Short mmCIF file of C-alpha atoms in Angstrom, two decimals:
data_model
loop_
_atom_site.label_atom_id
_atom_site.label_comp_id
_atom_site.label_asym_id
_atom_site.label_seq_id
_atom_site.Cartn_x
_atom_site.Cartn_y
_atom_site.Cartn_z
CA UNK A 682 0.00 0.00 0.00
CA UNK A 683 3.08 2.52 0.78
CA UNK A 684 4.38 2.33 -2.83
CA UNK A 685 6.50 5.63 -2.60
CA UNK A 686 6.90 7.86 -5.64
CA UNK A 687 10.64 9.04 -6.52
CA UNK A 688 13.10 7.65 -4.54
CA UNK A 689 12.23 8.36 -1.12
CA UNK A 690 15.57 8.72 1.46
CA UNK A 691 15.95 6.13 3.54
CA UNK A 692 14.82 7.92 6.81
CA UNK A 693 11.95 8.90 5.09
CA UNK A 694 10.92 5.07 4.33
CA UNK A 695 11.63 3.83 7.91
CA UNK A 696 9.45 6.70 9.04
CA UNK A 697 6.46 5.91 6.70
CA UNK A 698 7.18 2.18 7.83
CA UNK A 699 7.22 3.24 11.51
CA UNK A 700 3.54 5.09 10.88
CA UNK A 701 2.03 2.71 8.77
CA UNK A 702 3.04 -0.05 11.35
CA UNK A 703 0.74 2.34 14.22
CA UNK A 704 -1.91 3.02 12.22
CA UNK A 705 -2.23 -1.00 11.34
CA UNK A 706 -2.12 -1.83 14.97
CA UNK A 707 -5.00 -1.05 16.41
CA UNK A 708 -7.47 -4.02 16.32
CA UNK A 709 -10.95 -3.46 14.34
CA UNK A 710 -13.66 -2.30 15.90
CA UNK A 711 -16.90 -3.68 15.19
CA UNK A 712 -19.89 -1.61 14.07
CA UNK A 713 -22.97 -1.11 16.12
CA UNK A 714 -25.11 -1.86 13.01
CA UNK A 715 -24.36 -2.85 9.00
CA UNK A 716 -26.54 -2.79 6.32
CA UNK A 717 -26.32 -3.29 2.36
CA UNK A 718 -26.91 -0.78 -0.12
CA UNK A 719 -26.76 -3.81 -2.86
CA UNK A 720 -26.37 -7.56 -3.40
CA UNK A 721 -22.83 -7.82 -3.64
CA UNK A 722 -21.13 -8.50 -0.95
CA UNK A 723 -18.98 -5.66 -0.79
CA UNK A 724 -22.05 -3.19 -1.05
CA UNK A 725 -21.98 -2.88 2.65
CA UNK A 726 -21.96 -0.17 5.48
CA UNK A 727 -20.78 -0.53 9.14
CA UNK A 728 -22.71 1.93 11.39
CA UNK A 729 -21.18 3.70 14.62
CA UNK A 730 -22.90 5.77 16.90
CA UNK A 731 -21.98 8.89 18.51
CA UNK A 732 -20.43 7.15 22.17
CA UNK A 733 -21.91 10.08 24.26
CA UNK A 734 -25.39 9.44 23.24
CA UNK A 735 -26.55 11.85 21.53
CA UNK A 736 -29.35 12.78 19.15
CA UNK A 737 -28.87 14.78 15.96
CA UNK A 738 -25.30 14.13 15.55
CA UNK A 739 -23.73 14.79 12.48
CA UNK A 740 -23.21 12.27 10.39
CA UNK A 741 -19.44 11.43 9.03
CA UNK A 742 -19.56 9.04 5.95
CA UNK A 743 -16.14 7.57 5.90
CA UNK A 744 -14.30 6.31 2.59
CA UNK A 745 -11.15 3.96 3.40
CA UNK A 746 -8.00 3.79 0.87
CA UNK A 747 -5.76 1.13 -0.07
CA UNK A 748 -4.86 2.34 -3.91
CA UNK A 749 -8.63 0.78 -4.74
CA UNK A 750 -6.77 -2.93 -3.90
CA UNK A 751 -8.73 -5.81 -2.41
CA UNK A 752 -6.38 -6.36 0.13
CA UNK A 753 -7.64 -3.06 1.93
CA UNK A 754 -10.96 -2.92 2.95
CA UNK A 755 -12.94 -1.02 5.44
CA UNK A 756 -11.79 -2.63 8.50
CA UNK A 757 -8.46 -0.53 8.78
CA UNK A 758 -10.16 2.43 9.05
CA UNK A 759 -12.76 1.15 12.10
CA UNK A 760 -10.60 2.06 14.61
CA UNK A 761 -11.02 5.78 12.83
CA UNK A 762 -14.66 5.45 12.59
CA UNK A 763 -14.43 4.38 16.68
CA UNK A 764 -12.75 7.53 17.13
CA UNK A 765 -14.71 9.96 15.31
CA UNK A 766 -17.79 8.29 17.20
CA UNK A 767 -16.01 9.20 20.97
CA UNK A 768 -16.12 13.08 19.49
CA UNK A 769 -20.15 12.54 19.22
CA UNK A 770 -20.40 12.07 15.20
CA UNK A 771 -22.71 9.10 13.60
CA UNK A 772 -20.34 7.47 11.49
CA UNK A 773 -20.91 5.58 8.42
CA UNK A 774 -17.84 3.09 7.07
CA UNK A 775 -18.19 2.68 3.59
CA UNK A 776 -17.15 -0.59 1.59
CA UNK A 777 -16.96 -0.73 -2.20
CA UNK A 778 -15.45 -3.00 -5.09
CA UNK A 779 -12.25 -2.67 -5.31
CA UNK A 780 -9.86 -4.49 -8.06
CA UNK A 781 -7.95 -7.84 -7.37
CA UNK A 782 -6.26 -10.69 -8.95
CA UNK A 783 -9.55 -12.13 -10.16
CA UNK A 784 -9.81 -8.63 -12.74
CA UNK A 785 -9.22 -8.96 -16.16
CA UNK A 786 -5.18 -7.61 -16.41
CA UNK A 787 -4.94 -4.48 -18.40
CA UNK A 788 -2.32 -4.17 -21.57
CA UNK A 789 0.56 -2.28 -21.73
CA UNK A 790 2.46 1.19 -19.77
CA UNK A 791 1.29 1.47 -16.20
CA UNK A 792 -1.93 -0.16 -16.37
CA UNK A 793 -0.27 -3.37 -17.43
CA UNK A 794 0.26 -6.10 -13.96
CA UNK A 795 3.26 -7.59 -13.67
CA UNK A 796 3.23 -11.37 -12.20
CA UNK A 797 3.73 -10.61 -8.31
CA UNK A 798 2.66 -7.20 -7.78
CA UNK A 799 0.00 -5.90 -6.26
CA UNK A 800 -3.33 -6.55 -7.03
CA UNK A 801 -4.87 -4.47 -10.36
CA UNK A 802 -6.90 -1.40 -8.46
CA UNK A 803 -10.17 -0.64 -8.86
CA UNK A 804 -12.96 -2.15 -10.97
CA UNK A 805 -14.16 0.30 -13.52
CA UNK A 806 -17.37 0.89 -13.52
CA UNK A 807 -18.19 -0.85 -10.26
CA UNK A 808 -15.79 1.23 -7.49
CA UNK A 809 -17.84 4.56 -9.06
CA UNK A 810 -21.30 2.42 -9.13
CA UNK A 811 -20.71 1.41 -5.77
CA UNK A 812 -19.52 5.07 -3.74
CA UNK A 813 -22.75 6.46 -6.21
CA UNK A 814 -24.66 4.19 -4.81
CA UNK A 815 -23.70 4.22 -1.24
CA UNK A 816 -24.31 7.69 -1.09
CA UNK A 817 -27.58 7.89 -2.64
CA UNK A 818 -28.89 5.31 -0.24
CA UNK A 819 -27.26 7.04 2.55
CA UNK A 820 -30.28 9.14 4.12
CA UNK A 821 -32.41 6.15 4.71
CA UNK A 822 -30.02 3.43 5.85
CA UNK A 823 -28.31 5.94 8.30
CA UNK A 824 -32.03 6.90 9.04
CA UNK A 825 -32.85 3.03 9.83
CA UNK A 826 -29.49 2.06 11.42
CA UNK A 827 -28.80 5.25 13.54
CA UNK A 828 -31.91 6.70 14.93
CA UNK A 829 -29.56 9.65 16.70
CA UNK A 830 -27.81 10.65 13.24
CA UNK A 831 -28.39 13.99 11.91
CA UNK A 832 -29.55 13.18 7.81
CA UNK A 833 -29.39 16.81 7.38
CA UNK A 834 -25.97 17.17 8.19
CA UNK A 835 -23.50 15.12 6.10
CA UNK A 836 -19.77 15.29 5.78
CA UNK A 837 -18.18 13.48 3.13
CA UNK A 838 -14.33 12.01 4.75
CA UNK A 839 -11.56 9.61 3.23
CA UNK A 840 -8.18 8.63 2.80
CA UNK A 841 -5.57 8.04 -0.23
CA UNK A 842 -7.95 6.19 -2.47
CA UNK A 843 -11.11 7.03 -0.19
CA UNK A 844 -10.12 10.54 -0.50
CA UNK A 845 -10.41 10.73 -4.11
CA UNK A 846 -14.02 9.06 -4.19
CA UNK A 847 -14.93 11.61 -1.18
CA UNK A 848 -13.86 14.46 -3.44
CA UNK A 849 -15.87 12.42 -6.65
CA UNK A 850 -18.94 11.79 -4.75
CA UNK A 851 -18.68 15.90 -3.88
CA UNK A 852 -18.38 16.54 -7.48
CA UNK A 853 -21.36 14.10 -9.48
CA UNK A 854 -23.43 16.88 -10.15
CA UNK A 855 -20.51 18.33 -12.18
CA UNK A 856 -19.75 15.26 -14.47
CA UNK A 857 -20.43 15.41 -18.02
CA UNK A 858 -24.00 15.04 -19.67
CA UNK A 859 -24.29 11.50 -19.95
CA UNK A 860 -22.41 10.47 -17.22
CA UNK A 861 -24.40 7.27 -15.53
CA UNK A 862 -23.49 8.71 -12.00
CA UNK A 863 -24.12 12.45 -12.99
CA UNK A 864 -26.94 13.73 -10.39
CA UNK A 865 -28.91 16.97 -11.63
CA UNK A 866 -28.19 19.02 -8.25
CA UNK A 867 -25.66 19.43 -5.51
CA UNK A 868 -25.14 16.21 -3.21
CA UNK A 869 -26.95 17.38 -0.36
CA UNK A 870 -23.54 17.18 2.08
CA UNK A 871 -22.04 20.01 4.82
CA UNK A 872 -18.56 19.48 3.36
CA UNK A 873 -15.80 17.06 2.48
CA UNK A 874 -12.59 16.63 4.17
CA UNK A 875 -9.92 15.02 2.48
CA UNK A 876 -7.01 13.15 3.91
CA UNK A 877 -3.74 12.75 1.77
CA UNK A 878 -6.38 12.30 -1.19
CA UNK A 879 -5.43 10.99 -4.67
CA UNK A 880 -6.88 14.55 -5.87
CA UNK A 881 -5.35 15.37 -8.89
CA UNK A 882 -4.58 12.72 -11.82
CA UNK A 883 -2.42 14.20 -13.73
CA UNK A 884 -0.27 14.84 -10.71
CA UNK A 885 -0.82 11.55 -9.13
CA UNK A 886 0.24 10.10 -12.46
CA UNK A 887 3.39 11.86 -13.07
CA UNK A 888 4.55 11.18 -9.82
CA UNK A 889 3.90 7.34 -9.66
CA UNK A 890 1.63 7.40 -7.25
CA UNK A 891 0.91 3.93 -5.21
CA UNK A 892 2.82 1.76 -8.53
CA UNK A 893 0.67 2.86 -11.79
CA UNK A 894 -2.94 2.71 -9.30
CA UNK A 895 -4.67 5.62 -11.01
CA UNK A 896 -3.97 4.15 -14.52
CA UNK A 897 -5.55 1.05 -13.77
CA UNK A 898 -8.03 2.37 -12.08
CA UNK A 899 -9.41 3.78 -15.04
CA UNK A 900 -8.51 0.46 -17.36
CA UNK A 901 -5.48 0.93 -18.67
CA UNK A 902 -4.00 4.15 -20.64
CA UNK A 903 -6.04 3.57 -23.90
CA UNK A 904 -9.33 4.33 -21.94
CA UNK A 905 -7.54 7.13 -19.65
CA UNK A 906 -8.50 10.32 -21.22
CA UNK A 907 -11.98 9.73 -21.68
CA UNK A 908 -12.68 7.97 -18.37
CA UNK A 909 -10.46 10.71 -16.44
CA UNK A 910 -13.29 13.05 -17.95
CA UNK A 911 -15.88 11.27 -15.20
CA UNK A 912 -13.34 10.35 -12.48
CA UNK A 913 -10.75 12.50 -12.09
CA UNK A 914 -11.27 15.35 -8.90
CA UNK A 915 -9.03 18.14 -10.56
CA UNK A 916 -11.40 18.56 -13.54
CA UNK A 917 -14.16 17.98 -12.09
CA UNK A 918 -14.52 21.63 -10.53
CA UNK A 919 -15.81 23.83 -9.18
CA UNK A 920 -18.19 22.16 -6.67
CA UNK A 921 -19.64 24.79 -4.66
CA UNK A 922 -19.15 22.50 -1.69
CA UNK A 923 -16.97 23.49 1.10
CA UNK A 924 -13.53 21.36 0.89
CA UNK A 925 -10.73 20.87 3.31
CA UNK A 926 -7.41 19.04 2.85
CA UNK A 927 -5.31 17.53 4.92
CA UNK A 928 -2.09 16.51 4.07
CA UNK A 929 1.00 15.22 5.84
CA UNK A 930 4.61 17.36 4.40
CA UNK A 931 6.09 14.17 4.73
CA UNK A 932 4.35 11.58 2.84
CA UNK A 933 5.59 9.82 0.24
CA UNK A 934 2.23 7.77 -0.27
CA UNK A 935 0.37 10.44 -1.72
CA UNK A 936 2.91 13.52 -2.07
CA UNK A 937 2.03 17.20 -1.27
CA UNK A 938 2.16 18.03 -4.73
CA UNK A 939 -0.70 16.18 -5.45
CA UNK A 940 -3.06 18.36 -3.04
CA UNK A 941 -1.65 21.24 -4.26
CA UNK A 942 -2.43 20.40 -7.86
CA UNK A 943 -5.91 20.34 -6.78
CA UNK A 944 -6.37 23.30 -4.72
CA UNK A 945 -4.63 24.78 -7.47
CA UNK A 946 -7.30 23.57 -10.36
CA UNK A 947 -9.76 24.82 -8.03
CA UNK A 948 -8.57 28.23 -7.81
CA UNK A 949 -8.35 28.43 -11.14
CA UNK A 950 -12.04 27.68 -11.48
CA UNK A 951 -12.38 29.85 -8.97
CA UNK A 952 -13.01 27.69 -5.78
CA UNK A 953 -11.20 28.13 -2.65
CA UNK A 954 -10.26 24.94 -0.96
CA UNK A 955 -8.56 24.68 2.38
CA UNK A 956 -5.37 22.75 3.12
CA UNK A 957 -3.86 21.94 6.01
CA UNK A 958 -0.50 20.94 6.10
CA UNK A 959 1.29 18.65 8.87
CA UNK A 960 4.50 19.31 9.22
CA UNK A 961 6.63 16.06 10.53
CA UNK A 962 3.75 13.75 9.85
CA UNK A 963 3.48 11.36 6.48
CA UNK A 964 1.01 9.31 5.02
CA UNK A 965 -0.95 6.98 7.67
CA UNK A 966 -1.02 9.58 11.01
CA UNK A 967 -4.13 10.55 9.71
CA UNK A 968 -6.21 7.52 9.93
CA UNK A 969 -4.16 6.63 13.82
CA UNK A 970 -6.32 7.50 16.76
CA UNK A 971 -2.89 7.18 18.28
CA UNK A 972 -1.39 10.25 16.39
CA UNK A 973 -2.06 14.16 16.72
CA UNK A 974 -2.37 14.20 13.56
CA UNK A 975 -5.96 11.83 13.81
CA UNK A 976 -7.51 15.03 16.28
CA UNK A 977 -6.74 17.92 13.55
CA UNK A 978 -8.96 15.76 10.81
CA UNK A 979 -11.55 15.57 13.66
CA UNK A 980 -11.64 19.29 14.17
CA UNK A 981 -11.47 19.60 10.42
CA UNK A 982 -14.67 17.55 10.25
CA UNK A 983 -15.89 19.19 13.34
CA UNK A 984 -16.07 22.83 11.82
CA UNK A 985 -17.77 21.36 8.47
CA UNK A 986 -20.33 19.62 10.62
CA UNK A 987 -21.50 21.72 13.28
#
């Protein structure tokens, strides 16, 4: 998962090691409730309710990363979910397809999987048919599941991976004419907060980010223009929904440069987006109850939500 673009220092690797290793530590925590939004089994969502009890919480609908790979699923992130859930949100812990061995290899450049590397990421159309989907049904599940959750006030959060579908699933009604997960209005969210998201394609690409991911994400590089038209975040602009970042200085996941290449696109289309930058602090700190770095994407999420 900690495929590192460039040719990250040593020191920087042991670090991003060290931090990965914390943030993988802590044991899942089970939900208080899951229900499907479809038949396969990956069209799930784990329910946690606000640990303090209360009523009308906001509600926090949580994307995970893992570069779109099967081996990552939503369990890594629980112990986030747990967290945000002691500061008195209703969260909501997304699953979706994500690509595997079982996926059809793609041909040639950096879509093409080599025997012995990671799994192919994403499925294309299903990881985009399954956060669309998830999010429409979102209102009534949470509804159902978490009496105390606040419909009305929805913030959109993820990481890596997850943090490009949170900025997507901000951006649908902004998707071209035609688009099968276009929607004819604003999502009805409070905000999105982003952590270390894969924001910016072009960027991500150049870079190398997470070994080739965003390439086959989208199939391969002969379907990559036109399918970056209807996935990619840093075209996909401007939203007119309010948009943090948060982004470790020290990553070499999912580098700086890739945030900035968003906030960037969105000035440009003249959207301000904020980003926080942690200096000292890399790639997984965000997503570690353990770390300081886990309370400043709470209070990110907290001023969206309240």
């Amino acid at each position: 998962m900690s495929d590192s673009p460039g040719f990250p220092d040593a020191a920087a690797r042991d670090r991003d090691e060290a931090e990965s290793a914390s943030a993988f530590a802590h044991p899942p925590v089970a939900p208080d409730a899951t229900a499907a939004y479809g038949d396969h089994p990956d069209q799930v969502v784990d329910f946690y309710a606000p640990r303090d009890g209360r009523t009308a919480a906001p509600l926090v609908v949580l994307l995970h990363g893992g570069a779109w790979r099967a081996p990552y699923d939503r369990a890594h992130v629980s112990p986030l979910a747990d967290f945000l859930a002691c500061r008195g949100f209703a969260v909501a812990n997304v699953e979706y397809r994500r690509g595997g061995d079982d996926i059809p290899q793609q041909r040639g450049g950096e879509g093409q999987h080599a025997p012995g590397a990671d799994p192919v990421a994403g499925r294309w159309p299903e990881t985009f048919d399954d956060v669309a989907a998830a999010l429409d049904a979102m209102p009534v599940l949470a509804a159902r599941e978490l009496p105390g959750a606040d419909v009305r006030r929805i913030v959109v959060t993820g990481h890596s991976a997850g943090g490009h579908l949170a900025l997507w699933a901000a951006a649908r009604h902004v998707l071209p004419e035609g688009s099968p997960w276009r929607l004819s209005a604003p999502p009805p969210l409070r905000g999105v907060v982003a952590l270390a998201p894969i924001a910016d394609f072009a960027a991500a690409v150049r870079l190398g980010v997470c070994g080739g991911a965003v390439t086959q994400l989208l199939g391969g590089e002969a379907d990559f223009a036109d399918r970056a038209a209807h996935a990619d975040p840093g075209v996909l602009l401007p939203t007119g929904i309010a948009t943090a970042i948060v982004q470790g200085v020290d990553d070499i996941v999912v580098p700086q440069a890739v945030s900035e290449a968003y906030v960037d696109a969105a000035a440009l289309a003249g959207e301000t987006v904020g980003l926080t930058l942690l200096g000292g602090v890399g790639h997984f700190p965000l997503i570690d109850p353990a770390a300081d770095a886990c309370a400043v994407v709470a209070e990110e999420i907290t001023q969206l939500a309240w």
